Short mmCIF file of N, CA and C in Angstrom, two decimals:
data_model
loop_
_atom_site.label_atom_id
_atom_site.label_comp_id
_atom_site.label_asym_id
_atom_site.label_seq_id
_atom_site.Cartn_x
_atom_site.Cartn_y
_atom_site.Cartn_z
N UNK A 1 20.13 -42.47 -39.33
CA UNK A 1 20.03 -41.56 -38.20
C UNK A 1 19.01 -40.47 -38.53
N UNK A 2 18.16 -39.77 -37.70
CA UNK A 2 17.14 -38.95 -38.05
C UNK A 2 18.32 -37.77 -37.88
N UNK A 3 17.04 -37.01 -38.81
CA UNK A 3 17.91 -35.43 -38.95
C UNK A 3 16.93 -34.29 -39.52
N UNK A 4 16.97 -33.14 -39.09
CA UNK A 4 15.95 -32.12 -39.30
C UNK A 4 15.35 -31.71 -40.59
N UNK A 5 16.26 -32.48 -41.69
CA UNK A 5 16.07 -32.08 -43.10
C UNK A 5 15.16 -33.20 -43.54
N UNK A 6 14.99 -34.13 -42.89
CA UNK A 6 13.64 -35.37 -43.20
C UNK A 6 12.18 -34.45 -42.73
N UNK A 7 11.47 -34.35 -43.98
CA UNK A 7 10.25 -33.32 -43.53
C UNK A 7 9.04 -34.35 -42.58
N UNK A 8 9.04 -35.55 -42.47
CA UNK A 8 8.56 -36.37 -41.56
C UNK A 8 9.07 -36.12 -40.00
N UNK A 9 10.57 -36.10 -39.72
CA UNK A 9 11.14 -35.94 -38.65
C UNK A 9 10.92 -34.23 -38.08
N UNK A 10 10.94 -33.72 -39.30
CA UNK A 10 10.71 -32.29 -38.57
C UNK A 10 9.28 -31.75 -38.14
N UNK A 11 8.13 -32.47 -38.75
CA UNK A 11 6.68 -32.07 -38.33
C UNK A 11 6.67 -33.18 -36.44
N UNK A 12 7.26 -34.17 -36.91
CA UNK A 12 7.25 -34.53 -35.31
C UNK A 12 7.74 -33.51 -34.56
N UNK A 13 9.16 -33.16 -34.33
CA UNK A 13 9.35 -32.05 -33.93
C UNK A 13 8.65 -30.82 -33.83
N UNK A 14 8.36 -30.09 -34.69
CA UNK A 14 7.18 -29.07 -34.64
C UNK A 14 6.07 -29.63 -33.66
N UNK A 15 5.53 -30.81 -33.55
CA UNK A 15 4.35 -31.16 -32.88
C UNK A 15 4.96 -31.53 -31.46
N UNK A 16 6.38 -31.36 -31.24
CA UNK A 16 6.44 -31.59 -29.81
C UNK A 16 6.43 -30.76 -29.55
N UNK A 17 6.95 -29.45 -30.10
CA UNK A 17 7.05 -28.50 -29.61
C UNK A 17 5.70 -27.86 -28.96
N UNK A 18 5.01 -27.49 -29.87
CA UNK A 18 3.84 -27.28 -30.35
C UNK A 18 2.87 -27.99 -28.39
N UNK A 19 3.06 -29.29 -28.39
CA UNK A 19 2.51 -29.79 -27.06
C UNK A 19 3.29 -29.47 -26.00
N UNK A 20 4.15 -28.51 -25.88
CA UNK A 20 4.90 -28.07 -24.24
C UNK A 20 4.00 -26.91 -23.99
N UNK A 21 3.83 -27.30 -22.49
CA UNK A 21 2.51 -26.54 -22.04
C UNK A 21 3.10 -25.45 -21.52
N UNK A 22 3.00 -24.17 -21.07
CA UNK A 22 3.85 -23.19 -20.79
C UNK A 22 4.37 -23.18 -19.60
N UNK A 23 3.53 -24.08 -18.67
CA UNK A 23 4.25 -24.36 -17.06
C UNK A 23 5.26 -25.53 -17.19
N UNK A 24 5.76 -25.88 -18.02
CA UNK A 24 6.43 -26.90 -18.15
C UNK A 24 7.90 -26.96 -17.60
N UNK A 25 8.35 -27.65 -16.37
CA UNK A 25 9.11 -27.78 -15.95
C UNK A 25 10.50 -28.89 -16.41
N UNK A 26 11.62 -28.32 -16.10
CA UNK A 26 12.88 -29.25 -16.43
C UNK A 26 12.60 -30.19 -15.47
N UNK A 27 13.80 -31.53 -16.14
CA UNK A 27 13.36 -33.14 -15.78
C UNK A 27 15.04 -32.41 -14.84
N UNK A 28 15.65 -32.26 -15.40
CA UNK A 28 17.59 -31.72 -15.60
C UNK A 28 17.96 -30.50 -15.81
N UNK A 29 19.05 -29.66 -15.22
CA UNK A 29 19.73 -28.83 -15.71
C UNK A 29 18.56 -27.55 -15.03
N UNK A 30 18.68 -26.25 -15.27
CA UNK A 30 18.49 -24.91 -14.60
C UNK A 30 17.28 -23.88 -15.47
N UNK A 31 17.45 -24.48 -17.01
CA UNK A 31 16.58 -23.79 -17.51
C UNK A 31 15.14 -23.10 -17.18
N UNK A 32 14.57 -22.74 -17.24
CA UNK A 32 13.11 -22.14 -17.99
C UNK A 32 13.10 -23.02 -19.24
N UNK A 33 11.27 -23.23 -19.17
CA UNK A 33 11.18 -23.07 -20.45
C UNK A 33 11.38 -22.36 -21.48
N UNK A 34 11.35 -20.61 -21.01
CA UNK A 34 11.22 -19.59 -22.06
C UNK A 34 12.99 -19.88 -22.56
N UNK A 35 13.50 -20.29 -21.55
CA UNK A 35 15.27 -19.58 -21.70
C UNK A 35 15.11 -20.98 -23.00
N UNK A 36 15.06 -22.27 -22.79
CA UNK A 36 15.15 -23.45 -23.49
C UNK A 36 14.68 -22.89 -24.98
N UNK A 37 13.87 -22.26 -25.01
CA UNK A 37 13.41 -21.60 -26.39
C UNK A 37 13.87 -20.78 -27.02
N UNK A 38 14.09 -20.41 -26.28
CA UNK A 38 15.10 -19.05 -26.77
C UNK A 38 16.65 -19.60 -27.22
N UNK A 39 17.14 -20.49 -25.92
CA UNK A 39 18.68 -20.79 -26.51
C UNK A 39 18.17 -22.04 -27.69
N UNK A 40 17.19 -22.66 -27.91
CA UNK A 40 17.12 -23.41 -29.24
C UNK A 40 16.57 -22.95 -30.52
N UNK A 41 16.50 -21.32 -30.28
CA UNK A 41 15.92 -20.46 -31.52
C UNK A 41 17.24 -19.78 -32.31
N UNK A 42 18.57 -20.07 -30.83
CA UNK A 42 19.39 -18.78 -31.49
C UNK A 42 20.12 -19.89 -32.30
N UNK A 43 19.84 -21.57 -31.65
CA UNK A 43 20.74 -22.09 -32.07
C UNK A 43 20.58 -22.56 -33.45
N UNK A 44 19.38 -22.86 -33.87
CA UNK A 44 18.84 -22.62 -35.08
C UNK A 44 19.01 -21.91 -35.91
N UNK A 45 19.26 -20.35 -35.45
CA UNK A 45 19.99 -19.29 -36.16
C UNK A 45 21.17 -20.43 -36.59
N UNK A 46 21.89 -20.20 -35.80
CA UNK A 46 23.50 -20.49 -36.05
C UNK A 46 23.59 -21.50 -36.86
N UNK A 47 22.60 -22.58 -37.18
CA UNK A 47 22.68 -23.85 -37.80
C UNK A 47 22.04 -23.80 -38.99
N UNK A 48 21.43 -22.54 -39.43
CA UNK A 48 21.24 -22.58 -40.34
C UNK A 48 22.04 -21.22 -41.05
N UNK A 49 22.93 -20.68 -40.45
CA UNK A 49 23.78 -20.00 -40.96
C UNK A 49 23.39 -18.59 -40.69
N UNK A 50 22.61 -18.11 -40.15
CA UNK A 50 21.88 -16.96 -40.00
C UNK A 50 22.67 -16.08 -39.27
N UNK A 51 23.42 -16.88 -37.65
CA UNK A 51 24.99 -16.17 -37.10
C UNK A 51 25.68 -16.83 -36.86
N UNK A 52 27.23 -16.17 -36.64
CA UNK A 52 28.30 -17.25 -36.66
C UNK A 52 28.96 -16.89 -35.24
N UNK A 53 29.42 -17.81 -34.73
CA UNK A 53 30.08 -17.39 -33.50
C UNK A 53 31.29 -18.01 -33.25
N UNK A 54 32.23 -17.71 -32.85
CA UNK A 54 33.53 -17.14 -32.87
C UNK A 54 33.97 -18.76 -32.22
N UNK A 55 35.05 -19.39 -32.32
CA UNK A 55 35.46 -20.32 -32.25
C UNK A 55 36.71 -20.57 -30.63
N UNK A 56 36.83 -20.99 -29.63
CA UNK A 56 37.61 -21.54 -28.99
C UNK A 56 38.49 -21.61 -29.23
N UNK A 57 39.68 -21.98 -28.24
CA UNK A 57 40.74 -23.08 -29.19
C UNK A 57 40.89 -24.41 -28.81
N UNK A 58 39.74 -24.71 -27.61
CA UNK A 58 40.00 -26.21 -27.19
C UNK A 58 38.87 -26.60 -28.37
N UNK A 59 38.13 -25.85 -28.73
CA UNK A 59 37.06 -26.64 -30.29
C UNK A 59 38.05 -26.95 -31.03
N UNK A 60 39.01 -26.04 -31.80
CA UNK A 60 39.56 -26.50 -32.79
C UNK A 60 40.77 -27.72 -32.08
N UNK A 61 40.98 -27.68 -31.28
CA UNK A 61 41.42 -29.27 -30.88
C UNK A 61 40.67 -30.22 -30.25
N UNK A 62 39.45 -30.06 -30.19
CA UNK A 62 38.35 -31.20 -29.80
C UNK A 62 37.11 -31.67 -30.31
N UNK A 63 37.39 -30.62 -31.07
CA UNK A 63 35.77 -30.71 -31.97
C UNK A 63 35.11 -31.77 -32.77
N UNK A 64 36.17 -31.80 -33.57
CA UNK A 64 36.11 -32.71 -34.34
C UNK A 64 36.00 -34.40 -34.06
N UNK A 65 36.72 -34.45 -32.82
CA UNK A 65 36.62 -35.91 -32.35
C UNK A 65 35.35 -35.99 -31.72
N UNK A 66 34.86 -35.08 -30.89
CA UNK A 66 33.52 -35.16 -30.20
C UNK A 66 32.19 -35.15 -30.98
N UNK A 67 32.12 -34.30 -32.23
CA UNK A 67 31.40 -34.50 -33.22
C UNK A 67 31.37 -35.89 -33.96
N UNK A 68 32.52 -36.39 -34.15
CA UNK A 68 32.50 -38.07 -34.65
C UNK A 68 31.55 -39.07 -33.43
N UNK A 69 31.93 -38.74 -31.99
CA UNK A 69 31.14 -39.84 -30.73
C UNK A 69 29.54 -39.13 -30.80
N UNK A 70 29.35 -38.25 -30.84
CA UNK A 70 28.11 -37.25 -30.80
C UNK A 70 27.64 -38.16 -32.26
N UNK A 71 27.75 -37.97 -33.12
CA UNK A 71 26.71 -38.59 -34.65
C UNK A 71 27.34 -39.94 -35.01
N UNK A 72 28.05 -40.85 -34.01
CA UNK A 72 27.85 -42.05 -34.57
C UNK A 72 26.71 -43.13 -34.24
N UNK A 73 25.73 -42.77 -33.34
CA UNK A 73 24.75 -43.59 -33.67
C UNK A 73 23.42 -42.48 -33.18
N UNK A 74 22.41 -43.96 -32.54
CA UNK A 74 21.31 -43.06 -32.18
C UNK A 74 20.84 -42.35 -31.06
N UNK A 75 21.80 -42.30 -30.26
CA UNK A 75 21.78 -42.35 -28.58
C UNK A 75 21.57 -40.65 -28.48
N UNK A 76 20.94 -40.21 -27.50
CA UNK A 76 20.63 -39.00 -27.12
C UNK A 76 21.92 -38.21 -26.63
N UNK A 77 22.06 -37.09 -26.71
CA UNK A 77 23.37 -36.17 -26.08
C UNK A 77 22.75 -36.42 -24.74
N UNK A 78 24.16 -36.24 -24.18
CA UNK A 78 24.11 -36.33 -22.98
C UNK A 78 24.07 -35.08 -22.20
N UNK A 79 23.12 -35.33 -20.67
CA UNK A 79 22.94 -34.12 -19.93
C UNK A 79 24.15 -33.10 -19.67
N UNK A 80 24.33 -31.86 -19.61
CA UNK A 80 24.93 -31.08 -18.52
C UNK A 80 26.33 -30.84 -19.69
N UNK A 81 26.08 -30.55 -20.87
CA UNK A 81 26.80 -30.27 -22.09
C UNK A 81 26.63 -28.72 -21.98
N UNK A 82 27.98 -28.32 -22.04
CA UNK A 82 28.36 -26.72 -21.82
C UNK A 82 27.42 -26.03 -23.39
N UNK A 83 27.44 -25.09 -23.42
CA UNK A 83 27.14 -24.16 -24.39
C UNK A 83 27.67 -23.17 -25.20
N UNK A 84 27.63 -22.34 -26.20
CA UNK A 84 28.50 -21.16 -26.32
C UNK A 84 27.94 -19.99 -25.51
N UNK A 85 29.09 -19.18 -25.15
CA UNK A 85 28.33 -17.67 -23.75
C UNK A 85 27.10 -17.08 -24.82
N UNK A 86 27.32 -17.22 -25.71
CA UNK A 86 26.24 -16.09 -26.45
C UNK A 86 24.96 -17.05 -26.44
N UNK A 87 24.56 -18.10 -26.17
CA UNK A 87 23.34 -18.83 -26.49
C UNK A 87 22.69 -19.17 -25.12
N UNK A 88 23.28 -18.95 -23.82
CA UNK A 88 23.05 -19.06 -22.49
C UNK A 88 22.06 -17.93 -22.76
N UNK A 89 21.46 -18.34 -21.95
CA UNK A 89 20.10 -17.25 -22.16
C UNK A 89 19.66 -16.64 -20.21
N UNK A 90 19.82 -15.45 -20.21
CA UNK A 90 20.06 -15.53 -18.26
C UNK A 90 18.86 -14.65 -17.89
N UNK A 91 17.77 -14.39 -18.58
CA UNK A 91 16.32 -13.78 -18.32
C UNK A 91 15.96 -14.97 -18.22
N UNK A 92 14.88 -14.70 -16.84
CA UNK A 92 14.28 -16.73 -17.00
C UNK A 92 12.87 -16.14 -17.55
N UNK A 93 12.29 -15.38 -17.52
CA UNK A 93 10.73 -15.96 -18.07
C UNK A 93 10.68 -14.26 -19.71
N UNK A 94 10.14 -14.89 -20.58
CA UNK A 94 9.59 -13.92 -21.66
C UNK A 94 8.22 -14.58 -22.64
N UNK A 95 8.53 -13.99 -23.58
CA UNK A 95 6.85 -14.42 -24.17
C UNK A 95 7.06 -15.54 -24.72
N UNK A 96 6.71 -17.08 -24.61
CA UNK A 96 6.80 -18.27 -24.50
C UNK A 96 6.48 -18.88 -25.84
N UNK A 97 4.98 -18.33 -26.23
CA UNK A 97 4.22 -18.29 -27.59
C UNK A 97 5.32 -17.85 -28.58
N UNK A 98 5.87 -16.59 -28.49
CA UNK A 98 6.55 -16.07 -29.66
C UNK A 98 7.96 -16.77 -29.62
N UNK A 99 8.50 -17.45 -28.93
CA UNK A 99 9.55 -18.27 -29.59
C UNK A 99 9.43 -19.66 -29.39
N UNK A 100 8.63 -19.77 -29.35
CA UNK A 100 7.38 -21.08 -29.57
C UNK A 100 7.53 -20.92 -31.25
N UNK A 101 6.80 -19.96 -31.56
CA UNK A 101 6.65 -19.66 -33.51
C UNK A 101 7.74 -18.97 -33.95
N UNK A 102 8.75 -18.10 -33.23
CA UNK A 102 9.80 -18.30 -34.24
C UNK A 102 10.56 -19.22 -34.28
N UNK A 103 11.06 -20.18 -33.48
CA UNK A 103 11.56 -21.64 -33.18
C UNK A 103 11.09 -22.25 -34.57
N UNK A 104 9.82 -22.65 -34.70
CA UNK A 104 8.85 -23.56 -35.42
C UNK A 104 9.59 -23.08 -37.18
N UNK A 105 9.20 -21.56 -36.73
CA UNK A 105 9.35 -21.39 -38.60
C UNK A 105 10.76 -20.90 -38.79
N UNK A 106 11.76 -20.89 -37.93
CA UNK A 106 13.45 -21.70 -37.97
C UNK A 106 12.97 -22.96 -39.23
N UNK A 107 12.19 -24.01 -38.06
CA UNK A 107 12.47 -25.59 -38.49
C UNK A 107 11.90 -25.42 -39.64
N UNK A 108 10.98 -24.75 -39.93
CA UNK A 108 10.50 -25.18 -41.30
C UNK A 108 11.13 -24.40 -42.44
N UNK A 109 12.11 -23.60 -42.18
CA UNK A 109 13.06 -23.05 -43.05
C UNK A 109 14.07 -24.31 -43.74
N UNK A 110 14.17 -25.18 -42.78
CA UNK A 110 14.93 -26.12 -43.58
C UNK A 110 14.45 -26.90 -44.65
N UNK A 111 13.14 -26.88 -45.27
CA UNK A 111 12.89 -27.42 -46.07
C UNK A 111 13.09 -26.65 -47.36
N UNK A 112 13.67 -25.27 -47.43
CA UNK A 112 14.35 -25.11 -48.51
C UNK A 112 15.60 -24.16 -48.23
N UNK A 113 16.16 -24.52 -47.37
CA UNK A 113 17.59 -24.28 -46.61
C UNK A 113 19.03 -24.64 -47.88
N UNK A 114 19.27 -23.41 -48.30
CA UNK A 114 20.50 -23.95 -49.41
C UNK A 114 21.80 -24.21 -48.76
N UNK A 115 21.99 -23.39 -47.51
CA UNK A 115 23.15 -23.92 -46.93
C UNK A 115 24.09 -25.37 -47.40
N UNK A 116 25.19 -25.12 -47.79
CA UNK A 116 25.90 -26.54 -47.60
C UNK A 116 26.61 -27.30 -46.47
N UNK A 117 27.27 -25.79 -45.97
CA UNK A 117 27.59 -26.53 -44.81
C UNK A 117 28.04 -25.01 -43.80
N UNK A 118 28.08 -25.22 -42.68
CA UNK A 118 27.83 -24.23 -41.44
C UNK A 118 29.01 -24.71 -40.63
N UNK A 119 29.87 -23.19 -40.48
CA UNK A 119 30.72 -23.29 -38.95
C UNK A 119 30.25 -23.79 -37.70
N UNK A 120 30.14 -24.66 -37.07
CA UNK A 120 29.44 -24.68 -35.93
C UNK A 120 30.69 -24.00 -34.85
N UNK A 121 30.02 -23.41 -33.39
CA UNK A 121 31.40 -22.69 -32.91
C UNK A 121 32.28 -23.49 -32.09
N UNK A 122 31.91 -25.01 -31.81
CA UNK A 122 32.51 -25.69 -31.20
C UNK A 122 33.13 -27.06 -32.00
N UNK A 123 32.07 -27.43 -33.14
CA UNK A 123 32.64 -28.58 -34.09
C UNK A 123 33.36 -28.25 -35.16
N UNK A 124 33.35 -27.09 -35.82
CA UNK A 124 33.80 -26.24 -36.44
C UNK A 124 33.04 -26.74 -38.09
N UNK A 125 33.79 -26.23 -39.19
CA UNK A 125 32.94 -26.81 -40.52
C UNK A 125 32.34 -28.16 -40.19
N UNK A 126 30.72 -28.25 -40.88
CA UNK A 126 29.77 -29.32 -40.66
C UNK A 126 29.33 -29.19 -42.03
N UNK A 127 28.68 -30.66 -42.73
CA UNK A 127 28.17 -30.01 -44.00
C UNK A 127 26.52 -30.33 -43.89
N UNK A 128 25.90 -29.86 -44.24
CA UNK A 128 24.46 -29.65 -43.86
C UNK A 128 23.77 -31.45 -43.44
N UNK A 129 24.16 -32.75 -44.05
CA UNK A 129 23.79 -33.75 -43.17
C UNK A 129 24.27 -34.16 -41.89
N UNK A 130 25.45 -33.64 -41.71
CA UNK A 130 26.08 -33.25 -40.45
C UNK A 130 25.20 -32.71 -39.21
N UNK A 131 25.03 -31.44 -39.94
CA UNK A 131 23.85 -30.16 -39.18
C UNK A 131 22.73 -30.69 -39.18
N UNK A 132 22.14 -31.50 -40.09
CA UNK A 132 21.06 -31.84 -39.83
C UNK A 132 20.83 -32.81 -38.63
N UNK A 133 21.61 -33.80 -38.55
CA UNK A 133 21.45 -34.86 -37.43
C UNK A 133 21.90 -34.27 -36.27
N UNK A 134 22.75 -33.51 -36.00
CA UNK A 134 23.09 -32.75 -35.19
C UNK A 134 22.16 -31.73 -34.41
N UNK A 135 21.33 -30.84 -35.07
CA UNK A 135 19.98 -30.32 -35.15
C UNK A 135 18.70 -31.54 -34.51
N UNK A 136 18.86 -32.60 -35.22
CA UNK A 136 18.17 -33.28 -34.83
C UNK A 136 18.73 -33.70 -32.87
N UNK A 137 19.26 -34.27 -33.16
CA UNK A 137 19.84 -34.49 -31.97
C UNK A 137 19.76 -33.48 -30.55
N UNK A 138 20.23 -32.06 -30.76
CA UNK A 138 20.09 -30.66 -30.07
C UNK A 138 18.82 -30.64 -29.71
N UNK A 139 17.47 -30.92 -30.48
CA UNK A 139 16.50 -30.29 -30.21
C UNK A 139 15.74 -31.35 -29.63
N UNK A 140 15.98 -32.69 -29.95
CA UNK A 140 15.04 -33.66 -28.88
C UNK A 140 15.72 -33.87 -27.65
N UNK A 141 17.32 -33.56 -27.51
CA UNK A 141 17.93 -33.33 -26.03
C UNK A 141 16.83 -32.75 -25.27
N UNK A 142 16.77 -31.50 -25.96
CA UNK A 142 15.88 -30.37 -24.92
C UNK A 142 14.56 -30.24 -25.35
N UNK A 143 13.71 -31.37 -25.97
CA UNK A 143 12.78 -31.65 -25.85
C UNK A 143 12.07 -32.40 -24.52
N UNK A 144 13.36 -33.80 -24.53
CA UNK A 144 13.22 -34.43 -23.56
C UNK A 144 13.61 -34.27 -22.36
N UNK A 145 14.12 -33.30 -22.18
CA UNK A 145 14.17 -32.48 -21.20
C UNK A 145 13.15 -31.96 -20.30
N UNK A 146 12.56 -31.11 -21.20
CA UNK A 146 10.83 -30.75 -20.44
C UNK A 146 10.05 -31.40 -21.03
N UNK A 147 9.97 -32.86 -21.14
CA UNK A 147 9.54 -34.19 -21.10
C UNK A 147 8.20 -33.56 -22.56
N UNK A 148 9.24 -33.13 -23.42
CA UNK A 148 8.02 -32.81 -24.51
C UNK A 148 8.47 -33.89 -26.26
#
């Protein structure tokens, strides 16, 4: 399964990013581009341990099973997947470029990322190949999204 910690898989990534043009419109779902950047910069935070956010209680009784259907193979997440309130992003337009590059140098933090393993706020403990495919997964959702 690909995952963000393969430095091959992550320069693809970087280079999709990298090609979303700033008028770039959703295929699905309500976003902005800027908001899409923004909620995949904070989430990056969170996945690489940077913030932690506070846990549910239908996560800690669902999490875990949905995280097992979510990373057992290669299939894309599926559209119209809720979020945590803090990563909803409700300004639609800001500076596009700058979390364009802090996004980017998130991803390239993982190439010497010591983390072992990260609360996620809905799957709860993940251990960093977990996060990684997971990561992987999160960010070509909403790649392919605004068809990047």
């Amino acid at each position: 399964m690909k995952t963000i910690n393969d430095p091959v898989v992550r320069q693809e990534i970087i280079r999709r990013i990298n090609a979303l043009p700033p008028d770039a419109r959703p295929e699905w779902g309500h976003m902005t581009l800027y908001q899409m950047l923004k909620h995949c910069r904070l989430w990056e935070e969170m996945a690489l341990g940077h913030k932690i956010y506070k846990r549910k209680l239908v996560s800690f009784l669902f999490g875990k099973l949905i995280l097992k259907q979510v990373l057992k193979d290669e299939k894309p997440m599926m559209r119209g997947a809720s979020t945590v309130a803090a990563m909803k992003i409700t300004e639609p337009d800001g500076d596009i470029a700058a979390e364009k590059a802090t996004w980017i140098a998130l991803l390239e933090s993982y190439a010497h990322a010591t983390v072992q393993s990260v609360n996620h706020p809905f799957f709860g403990k993940m251990t960093r190949e977990q996060m990684g495919q997971l990561a992987y997964k999160h960010i070509d959702h909403h790649l392919r999204q605004f068809r990047g």
